[in-house]
PDB file of C-alpha atoms in Angstrom:
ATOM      1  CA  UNK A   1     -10.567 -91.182  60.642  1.00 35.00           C
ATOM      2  CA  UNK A   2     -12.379 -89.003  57.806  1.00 40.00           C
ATOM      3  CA  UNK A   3     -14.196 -86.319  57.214  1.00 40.00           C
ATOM      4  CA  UNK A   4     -16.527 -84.791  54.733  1.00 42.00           C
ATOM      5  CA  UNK A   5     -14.093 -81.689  53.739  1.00 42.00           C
ATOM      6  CA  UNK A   6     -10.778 -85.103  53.514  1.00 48.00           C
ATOM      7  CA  UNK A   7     -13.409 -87.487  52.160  1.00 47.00           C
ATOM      8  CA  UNK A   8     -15.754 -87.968  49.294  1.00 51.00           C
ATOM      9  CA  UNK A   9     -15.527 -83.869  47.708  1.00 81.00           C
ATOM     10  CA  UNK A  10     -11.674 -84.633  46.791  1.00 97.00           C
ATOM     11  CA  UNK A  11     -10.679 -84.988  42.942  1.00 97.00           C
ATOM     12  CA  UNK A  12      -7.162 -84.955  40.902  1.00 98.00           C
ATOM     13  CA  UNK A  13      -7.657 -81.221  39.584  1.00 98.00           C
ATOM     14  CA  UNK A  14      -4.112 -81.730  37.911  1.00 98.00           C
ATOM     15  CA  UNK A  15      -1.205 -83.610  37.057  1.00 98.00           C
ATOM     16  CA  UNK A  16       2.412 -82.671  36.284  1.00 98.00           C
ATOM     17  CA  UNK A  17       5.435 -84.430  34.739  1.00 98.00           C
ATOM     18  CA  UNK A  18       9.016 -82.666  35.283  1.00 98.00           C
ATOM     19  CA  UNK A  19      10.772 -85.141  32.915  1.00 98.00           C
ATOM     20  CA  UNK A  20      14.297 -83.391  32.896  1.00 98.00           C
ATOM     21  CA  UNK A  21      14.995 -82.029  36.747  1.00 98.00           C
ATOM     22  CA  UNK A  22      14.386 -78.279  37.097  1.00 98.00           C
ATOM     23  CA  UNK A  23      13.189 -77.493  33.335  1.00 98.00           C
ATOM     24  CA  UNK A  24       9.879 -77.073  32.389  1.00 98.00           C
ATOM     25  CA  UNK A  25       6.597 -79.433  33.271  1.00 98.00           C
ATOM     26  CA  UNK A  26       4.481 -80.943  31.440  1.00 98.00           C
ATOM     27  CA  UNK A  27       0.745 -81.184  32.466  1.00 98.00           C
ATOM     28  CA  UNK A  28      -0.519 -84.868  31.490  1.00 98.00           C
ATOM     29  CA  UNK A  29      -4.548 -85.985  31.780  1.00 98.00           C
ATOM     30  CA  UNK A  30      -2.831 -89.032  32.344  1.00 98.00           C
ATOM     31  CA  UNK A  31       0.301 -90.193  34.259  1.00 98.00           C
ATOM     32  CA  UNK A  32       1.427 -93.826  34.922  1.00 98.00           C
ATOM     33  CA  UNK A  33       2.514 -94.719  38.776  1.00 97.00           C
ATOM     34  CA  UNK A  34       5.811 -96.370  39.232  1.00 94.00           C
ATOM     35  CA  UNK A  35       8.478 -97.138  41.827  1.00 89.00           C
ATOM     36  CA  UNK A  36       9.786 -93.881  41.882  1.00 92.00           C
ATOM     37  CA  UNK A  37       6.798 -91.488  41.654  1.00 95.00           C
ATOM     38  CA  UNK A  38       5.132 -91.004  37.964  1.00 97.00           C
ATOM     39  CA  UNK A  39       6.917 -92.531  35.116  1.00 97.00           C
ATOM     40  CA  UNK A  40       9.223 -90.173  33.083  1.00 97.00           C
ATOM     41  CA  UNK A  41       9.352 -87.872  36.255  1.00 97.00           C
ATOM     42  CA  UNK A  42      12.854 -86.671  36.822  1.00 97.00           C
ATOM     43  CA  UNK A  43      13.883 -89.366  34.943  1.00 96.00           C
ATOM     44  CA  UNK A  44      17.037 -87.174  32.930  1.00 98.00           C
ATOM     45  CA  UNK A  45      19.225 -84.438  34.838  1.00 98.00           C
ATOM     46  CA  UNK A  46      21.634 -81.727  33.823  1.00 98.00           C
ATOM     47  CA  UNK A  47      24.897 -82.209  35.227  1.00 98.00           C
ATOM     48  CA  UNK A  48      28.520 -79.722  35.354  1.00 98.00           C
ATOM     49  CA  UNK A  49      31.907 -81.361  34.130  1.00 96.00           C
ATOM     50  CA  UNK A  50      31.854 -82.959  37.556  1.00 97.00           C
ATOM     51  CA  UNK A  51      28.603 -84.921  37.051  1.00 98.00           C
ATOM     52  CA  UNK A  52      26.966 -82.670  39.807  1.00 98.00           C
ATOM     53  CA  UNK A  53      23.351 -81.599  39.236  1.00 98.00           C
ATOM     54  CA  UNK A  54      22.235 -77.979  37.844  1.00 98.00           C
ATOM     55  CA  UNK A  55      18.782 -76.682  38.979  1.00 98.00           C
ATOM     56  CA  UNK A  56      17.317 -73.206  38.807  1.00 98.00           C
ATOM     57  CA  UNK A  57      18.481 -71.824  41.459  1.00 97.00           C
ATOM     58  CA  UNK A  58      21.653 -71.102  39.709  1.00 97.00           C
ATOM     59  CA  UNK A  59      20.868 -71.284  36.458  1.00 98.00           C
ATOM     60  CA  UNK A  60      16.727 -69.557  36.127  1.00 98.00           C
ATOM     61  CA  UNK A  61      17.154 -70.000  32.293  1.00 98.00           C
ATOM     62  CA  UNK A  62      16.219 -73.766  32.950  1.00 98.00           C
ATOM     63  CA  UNK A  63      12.972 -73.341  33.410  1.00 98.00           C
ATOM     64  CA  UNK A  64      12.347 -72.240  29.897  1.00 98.00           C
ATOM     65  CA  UNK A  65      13.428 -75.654  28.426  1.00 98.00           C
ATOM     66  CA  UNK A  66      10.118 -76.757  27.715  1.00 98.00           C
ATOM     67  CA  UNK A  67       9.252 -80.675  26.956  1.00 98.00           C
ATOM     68  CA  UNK A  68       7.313 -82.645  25.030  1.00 98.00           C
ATOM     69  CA  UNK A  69       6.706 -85.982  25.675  1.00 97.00           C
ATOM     70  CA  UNK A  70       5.735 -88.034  22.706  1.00 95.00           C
ATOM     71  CA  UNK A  71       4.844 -92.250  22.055  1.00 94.00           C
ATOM     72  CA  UNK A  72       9.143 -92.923  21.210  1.00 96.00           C
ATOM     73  CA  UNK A  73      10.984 -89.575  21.837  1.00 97.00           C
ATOM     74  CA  UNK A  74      11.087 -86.419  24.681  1.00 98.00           C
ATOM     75  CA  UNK A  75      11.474 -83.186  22.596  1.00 98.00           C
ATOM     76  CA  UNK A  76      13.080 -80.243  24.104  1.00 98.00           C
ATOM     77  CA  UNK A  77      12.527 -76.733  22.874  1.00 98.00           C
ATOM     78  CA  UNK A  78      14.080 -73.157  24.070  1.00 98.00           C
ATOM     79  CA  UNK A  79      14.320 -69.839  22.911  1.00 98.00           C
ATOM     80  CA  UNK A  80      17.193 -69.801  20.361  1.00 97.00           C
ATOM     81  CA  UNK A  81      17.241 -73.419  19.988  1.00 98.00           C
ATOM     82  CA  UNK A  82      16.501 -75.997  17.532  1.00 98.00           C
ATOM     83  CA  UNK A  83      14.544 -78.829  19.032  1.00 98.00           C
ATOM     84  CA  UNK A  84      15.993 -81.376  20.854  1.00 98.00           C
ATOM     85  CA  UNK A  85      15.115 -84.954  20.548  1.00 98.00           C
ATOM     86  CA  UNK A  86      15.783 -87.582  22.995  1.00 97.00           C
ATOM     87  CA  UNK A  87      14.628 -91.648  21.792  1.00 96.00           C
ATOM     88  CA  UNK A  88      12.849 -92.639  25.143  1.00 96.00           C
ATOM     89  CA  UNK A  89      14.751 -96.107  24.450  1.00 92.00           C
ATOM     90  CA  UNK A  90      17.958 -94.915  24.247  1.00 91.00           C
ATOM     91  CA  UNK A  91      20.779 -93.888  25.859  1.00 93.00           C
ATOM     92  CA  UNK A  92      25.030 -93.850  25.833  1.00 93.00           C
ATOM     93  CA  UNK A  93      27.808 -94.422  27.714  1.00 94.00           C
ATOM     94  CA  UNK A  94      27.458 -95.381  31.623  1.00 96.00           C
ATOM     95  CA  UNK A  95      28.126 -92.754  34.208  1.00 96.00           C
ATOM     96  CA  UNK A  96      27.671 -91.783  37.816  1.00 96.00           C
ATOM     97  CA  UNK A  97      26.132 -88.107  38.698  1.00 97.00           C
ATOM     98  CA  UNK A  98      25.601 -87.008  41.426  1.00 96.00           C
ATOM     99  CA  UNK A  99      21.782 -85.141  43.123  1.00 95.00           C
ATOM    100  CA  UNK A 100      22.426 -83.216  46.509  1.00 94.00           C
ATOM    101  CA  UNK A 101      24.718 -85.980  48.727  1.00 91.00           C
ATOM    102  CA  UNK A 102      23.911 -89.142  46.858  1.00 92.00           C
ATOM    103  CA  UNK A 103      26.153 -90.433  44.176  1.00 93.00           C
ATOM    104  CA  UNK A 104      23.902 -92.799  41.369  1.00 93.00           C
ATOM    105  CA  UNK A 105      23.714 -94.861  38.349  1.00 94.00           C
ATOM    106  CA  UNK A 106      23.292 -93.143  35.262  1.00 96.00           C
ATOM    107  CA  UNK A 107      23.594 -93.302  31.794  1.00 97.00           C
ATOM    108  CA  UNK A 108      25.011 -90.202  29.761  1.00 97.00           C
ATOM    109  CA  UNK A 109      22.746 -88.670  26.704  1.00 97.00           C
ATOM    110  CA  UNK A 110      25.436 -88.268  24.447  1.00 97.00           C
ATOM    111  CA  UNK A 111      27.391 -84.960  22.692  1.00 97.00           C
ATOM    112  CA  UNK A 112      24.245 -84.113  21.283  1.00 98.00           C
ATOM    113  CA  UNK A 113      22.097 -83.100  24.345  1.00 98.00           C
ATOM    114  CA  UNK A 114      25.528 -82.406  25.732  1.00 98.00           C
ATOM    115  CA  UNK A 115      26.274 -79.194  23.219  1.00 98.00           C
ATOM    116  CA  UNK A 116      21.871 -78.335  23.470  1.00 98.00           C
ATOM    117  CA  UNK A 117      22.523 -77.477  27.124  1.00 98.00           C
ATOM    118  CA  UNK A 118      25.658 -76.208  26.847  1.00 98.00           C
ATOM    119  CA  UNK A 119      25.078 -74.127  24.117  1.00 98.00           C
ATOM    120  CA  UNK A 120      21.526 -72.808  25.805  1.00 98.00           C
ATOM    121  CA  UNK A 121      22.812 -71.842  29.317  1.00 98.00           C
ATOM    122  CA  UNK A 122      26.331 -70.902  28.409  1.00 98.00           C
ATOM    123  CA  UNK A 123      28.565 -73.285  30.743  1.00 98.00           C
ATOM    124  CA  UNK A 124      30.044 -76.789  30.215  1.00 98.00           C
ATOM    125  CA  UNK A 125      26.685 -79.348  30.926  1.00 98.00           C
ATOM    126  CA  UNK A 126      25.902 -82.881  30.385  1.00 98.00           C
ATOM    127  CA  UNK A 127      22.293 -84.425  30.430  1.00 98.00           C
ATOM    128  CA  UNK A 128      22.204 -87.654  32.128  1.00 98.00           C
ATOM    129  CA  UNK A 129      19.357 -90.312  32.485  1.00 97.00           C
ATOM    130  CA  UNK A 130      18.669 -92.371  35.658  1.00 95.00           C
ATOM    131  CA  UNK A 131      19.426 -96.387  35.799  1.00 93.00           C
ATOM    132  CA  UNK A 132      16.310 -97.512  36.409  1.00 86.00           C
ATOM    133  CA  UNK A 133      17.794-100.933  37.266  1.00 85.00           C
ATOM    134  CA  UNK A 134      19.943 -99.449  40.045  1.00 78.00           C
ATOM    135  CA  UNK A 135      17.308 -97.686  42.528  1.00 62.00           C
ATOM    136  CA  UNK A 136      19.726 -96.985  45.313  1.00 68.00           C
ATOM    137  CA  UNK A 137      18.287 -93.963  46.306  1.00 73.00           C
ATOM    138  CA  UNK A 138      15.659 -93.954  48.998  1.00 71.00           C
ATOM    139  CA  UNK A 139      13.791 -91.098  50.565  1.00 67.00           C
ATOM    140  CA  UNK A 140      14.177 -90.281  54.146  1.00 67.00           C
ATOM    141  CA  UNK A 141      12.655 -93.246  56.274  1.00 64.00           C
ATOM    142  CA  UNK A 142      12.409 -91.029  58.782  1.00 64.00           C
ATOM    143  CA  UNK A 143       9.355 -89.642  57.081  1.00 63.00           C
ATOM    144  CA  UNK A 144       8.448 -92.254  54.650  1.00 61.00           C
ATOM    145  CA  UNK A 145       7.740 -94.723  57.444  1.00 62.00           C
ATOM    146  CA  UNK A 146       7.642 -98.603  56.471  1.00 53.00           C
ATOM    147  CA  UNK A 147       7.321 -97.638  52.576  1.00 63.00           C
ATOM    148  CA  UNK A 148      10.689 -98.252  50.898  1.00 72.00           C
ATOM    149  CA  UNK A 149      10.594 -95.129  48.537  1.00 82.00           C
ATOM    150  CA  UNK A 150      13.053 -95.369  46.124  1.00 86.00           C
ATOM    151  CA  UNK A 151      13.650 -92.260  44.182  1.00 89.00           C
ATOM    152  CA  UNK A 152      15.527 -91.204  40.709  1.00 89.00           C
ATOM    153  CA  UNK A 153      16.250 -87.356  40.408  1.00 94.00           C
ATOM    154  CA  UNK A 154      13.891 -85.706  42.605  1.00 94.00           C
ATOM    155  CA  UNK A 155      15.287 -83.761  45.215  1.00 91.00           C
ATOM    156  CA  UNK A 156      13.359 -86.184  48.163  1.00 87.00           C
ATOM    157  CA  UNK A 157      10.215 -88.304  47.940  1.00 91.00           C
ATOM    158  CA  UNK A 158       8.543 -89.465  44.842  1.00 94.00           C
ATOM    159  CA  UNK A 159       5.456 -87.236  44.800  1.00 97.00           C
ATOM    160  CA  UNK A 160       4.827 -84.080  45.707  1.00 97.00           C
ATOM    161  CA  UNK A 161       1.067 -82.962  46.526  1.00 98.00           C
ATOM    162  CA  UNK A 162      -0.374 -79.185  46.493  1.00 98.00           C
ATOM    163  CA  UNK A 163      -3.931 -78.396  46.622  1.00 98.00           C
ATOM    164  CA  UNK A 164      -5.996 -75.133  44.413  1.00 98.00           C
ATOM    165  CA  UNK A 165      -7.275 -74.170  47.847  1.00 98.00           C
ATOM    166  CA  UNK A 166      -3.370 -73.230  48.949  1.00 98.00           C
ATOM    167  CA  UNK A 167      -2.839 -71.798  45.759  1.00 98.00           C
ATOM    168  CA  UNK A 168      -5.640 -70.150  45.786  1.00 98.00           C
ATOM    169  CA  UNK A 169      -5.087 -68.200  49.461  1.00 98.00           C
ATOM    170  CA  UNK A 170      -1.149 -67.494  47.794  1.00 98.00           C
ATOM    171  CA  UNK A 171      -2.842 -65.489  45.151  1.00 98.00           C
ATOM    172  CA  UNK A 172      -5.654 -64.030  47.232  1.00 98.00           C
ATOM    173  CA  UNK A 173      -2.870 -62.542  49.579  1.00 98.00           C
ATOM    174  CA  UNK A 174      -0.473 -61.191  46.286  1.00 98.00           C
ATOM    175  CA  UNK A 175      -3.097 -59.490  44.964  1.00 98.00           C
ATOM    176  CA  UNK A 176      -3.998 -58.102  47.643  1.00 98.00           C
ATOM    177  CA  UNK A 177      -0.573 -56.857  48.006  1.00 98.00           C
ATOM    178  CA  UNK A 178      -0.873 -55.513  44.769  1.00 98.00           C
ATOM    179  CA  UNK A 179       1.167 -58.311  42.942  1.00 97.00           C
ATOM    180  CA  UNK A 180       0.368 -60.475  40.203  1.00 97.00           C
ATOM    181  CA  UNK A 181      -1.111 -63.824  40.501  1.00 98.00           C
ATOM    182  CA  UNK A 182       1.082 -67.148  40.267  1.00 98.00           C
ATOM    183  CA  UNK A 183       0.507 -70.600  38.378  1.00 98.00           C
ATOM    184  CA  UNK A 184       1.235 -73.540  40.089  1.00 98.00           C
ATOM    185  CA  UNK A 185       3.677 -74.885  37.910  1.00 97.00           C
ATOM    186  CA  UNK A 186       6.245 -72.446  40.641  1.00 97.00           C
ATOM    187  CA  UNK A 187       5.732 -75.030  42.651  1.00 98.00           C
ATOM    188  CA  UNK A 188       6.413 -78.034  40.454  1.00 98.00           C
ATOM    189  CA  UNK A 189       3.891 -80.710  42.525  1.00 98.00           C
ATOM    190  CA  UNK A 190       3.122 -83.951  40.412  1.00 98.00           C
ATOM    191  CA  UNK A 191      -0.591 -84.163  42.396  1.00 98.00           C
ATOM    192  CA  UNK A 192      -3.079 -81.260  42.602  1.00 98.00           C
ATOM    193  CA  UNK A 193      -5.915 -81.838  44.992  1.00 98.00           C
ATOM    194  CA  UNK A 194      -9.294 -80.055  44.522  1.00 98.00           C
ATOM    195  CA  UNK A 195     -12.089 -80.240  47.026  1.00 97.00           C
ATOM    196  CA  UNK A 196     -10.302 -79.190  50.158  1.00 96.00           C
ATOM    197  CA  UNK A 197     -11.823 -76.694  52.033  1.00 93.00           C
ATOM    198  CA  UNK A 198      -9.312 -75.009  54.023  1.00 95.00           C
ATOM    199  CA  UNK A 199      -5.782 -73.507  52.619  1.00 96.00           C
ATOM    200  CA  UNK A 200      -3.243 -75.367  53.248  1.00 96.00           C
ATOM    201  CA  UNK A 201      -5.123 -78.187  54.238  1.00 96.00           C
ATOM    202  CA  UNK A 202      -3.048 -80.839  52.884  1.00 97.00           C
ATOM    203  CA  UNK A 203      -0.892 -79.951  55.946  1.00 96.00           C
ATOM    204  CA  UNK A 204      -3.182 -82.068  57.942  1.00 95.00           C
ATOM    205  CA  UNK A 205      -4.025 -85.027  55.557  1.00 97.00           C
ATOM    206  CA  UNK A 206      -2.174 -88.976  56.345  1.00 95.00           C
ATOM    207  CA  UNK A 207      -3.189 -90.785  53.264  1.00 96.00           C
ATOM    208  CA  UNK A 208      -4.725 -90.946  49.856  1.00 97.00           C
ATOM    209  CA  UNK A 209      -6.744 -93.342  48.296  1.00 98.00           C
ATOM    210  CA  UNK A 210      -7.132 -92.367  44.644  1.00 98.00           C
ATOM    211  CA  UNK A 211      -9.551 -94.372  42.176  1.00 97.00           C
ATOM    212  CA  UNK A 212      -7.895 -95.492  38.461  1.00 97.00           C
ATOM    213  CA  UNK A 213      -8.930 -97.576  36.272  1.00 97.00           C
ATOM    214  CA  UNK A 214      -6.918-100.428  37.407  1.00 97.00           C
ATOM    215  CA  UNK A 215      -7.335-100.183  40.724  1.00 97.00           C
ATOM    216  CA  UNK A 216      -7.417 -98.317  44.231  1.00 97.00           C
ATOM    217  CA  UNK A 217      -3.841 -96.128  44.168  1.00 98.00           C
ATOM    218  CA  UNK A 218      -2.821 -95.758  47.813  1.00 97.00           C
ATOM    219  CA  UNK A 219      -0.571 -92.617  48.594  1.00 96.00           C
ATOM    220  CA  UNK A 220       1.200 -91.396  52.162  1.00 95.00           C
ATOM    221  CA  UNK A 221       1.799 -87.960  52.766  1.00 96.00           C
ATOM    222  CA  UNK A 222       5.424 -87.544  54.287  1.00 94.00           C
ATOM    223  CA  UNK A 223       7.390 -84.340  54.814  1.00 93.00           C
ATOM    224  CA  UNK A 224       6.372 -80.721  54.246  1.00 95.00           C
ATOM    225  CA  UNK A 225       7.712 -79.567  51.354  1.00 96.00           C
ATOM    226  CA  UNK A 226      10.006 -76.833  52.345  1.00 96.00           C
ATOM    227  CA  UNK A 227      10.625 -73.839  49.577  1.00 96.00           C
ATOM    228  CA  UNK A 228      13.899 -72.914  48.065  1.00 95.00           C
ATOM    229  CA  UNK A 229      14.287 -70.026  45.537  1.00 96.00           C
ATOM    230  CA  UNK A 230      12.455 -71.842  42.640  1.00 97.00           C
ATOM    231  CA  UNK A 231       9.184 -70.448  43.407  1.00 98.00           C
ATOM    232  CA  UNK A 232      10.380 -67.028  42.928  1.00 98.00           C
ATOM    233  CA  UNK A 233      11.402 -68.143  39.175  1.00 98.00           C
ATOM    234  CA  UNK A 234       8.688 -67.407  36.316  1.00 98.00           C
ATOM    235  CA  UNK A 235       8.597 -70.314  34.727  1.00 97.00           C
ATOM    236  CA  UNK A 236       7.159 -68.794  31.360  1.00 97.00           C
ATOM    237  CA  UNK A 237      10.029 -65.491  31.743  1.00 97.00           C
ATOM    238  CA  UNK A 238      12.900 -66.821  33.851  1.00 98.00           C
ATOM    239  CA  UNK A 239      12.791 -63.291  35.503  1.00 97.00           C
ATOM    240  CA  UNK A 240      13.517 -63.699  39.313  1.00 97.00           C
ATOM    241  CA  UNK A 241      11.770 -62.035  42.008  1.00 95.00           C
ATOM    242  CA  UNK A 242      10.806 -62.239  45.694  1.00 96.00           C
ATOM    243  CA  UNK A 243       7.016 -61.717  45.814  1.00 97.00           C
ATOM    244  CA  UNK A 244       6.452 -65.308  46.513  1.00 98.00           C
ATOM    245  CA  UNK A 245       8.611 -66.452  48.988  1.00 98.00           C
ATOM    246  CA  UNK A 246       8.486 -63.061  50.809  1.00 98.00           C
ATOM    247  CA  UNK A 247       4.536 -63.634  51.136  1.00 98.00           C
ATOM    248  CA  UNK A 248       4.833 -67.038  52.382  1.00 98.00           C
ATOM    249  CA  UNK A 249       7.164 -66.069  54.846  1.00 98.00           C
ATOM    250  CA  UNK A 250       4.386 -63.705  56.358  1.00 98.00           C
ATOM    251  CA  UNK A 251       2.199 -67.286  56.905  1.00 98.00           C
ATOM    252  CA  UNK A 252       4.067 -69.979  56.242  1.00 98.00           C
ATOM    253  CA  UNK A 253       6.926 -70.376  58.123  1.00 97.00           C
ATOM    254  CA  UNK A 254       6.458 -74.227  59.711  1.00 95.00           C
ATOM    255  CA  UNK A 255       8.042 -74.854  63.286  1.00 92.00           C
ATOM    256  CA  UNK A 256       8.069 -78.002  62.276  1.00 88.00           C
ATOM    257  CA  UNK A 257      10.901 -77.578  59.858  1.00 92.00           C
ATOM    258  CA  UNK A 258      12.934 -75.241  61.997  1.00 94.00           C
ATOM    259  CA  UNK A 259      10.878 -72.385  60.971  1.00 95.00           C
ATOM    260  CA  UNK A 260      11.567 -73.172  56.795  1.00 96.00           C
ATOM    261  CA  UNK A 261       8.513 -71.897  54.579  1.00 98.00           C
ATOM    262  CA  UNK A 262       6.741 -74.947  53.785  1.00 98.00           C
ATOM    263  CA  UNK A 263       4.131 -75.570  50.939  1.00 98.00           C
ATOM    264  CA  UNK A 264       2.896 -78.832  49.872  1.00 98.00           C
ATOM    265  CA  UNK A 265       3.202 -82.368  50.939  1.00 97.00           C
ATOM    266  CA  UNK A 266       6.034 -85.218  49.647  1.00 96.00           C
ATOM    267  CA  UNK A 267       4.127 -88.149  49.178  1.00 95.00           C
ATOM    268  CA  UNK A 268       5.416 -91.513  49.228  1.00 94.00           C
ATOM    269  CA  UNK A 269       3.772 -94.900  47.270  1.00 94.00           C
ATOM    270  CA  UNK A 270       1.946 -97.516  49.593  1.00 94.00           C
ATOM    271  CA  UNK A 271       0.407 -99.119  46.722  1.00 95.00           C
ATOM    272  CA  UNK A 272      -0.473 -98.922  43.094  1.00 96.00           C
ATOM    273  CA  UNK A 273       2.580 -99.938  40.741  1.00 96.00           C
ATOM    274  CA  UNK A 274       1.869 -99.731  37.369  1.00 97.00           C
ATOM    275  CA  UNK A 275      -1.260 -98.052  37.752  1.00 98.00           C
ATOM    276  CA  UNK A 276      -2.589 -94.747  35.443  1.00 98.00           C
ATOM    277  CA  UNK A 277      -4.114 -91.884  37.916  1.00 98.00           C
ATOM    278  CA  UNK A 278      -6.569 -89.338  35.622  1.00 98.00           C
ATOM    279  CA  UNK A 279      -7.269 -85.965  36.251  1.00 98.00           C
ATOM    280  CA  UNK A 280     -10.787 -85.917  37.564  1.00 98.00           C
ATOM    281  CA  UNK A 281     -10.108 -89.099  39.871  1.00 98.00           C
ATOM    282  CA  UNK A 282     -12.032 -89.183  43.216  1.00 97.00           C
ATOM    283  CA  UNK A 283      -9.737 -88.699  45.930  1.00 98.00           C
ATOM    284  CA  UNK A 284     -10.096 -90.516  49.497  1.00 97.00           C
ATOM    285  CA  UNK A 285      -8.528 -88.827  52.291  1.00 97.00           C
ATOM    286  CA  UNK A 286      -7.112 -89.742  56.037  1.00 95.00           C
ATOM    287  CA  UNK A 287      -6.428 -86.971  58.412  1.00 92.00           C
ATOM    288  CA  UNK A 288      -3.461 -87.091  60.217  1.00 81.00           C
ATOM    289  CA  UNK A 289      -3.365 -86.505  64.212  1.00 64.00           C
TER     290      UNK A 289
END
C-alpha cells in the first residue's frame, strides 16, 4: 500500500561512502550497489594488536581521517599527516579481525598504513581490508527477513537510510535549545531520502523502489538504527559533546528497541546487484503496517 507523501514526491537527496569504518565519509553523486551495501563501503577497518576493531567511540580522532576515493587508489589525509595511499587492487598478507562478535576474512594493508594509523591516533593499529570472497557475515535474519544480507565491516545491515525531514526536526529542536545545527554526516547513513513529509517518517516505510539507469533497485527497510556515542562526535573537530544524543533522548527513545534512541532505518538489498543509484533518483515507497 502507498501513499502520496511514501510515493511519487521521494528522491535520493544524498549519498555517502564510509570506505574505512568510523573515519570520515565521502559524499558520491554516484555509488555502485553490491552484495554488501555500496561498493567501497566499509570495505577497510582499523584494528588493535589483537585484530579487534577501533571506532570513534574510543578513539573521536578517527573521524578526521578524511578519504578520497580515486579511479586506482583510496587516499587518506589527517591533520599532521602526509597522505596516505592505498592501490584499490592491492593488498598483503592474510588475516582474521574481528567487528563486534564475528571473527572474518581479511587481508592486512601492510606496515605502511600500519605506522599512518599508528602514528595519527597514538596506539599500536593495523588497517585491514575485507575478503570479499569470504562473505560470512550476515545481518540479523531476524530483521532482514528472506534477504540473505551479507555484510563486510558495517556494524549490522548493508544500508543505512535517514531522511532531511528527520534531520531537519533534529536541528529545528537544537536551535531552539539554543545549540548549533548538525550535518548529517553524524549520522553516517549511505541513503538520504527527500520528499517525506513527516520527521521521522522513514520509521514507517517497508520498501524502496529506487530508479537507476540500469534498472529498478529494490531496497527493505529492517531495524531501527539505534544511536551510540558517534553522533555526539564533530566530524569536521573531533570535539565530543552531548547536545545530540541528549535531544533525541527527549523524542526518540523507541520501545521498540528497549527504549534505545533510534534514528534511521538499516536497509537490506532485495534486488539490484551491480546497479549505480544517483542522487536525484525517484524514490518509490511501501508503508509498513
Amino acid at each position: 500500500m502507498t501513499t502520496d507523501a511514501a510515493s511519487d514526491a521521494l528522491l535520493l537527496s544524498s549519498l555517502y561512502l564510509h570506505p574505512i569504518k568510523s573515519c570520515g565519509a565521502i559524499a558520491v553523486e554516484e555509488a555502485v550497489l553490491i552484495e554488501t551495501g555500496f561498493e567501497y563501503d566499509r570495505a577497510w577497518m582499523v584494528v588493535d594488536t589483537e585484530g579487534v576493531f577501533v571506532s570513534q567511540r574510543e578513539l573521536p580522532r578517527m573521524a578526521l581521517a578524511k578519504p578520497t576515493l580515486r579511479s586506482s587508489d583510496l587516499v587518506l589525509r589527517a591533520p599532521g599527516m602526509l597522505a596516505l595511499h592505498l592501490l584499490l587492487d592491492t593488498v598483503e598478507a592474510p588475516c582474521q579481525v574481528r567487528v563486534w562478535n564475528d571473527t572474518v576474512a581479511a587481508f592486512d594493508m601492510g606496515d605502511l598504513a600500519a605506522q599512518w594509523f599508528s602514528d595519527f591516533l597514538g596506539r599500536p593499529l593495523r588497517l585491514a581490508r575485507f575478503d570479499p570472497e569470504r562473505l560470512l557475515r550476515r545481518a540479523d535474519a531476524a530483521w532482514a527477513g528472506v534477504a540473505e544480507a551479507p555484510t563486510a565491516f558495517v556494524d549490522q545491515f548493508p544500508l543505512m537510510v535517514v531522511s532531511t525531514a528527520s534531520l531537519a526536526e533534529l536541528n529545528r529542536r537544537l536551535i531552539q535549545a539554543g545549540h548549533d545545527a548538525v550535518t548529517m554526516r553524524r549520522f553516517r547513513p549511505n541513503i538520504v531520502l527527500d520528499g517525506l513529509t513527516e520527521p521521522n517518517g522513514e520509521d514507517f516505510l517497508d520498501e524502496l523502489t529506487i530508479d537507476s539507469p540500469d534498472g529498478p533497485v529494490h531496497l527493505k527497510l529492517t531495524r531501527p538504527c539505534t544511536r551510540c556515542s558517534i553522533p555526539d562526535i564533530d566530524p569536521d573537530s573531533a570535539a565530543v559533546d552531548h547536545r545530540v544524543n541528549d535531544m533525541l533522548s527527549l523524542y526518540r527513545a523507541d520501545a521498540r528497541m528497549g527504549g534505545a534512541l533510534t534514528f534511521g532505518r538499516h536497509a537490506v538489498v532485495l534486488a539490484g546487484i551491480e546497479h549505480r543509484l544517483r542522487v536525484g533518483a525517484s524514490v518509490r515507497a511501501t508503508l509498513d503496517f
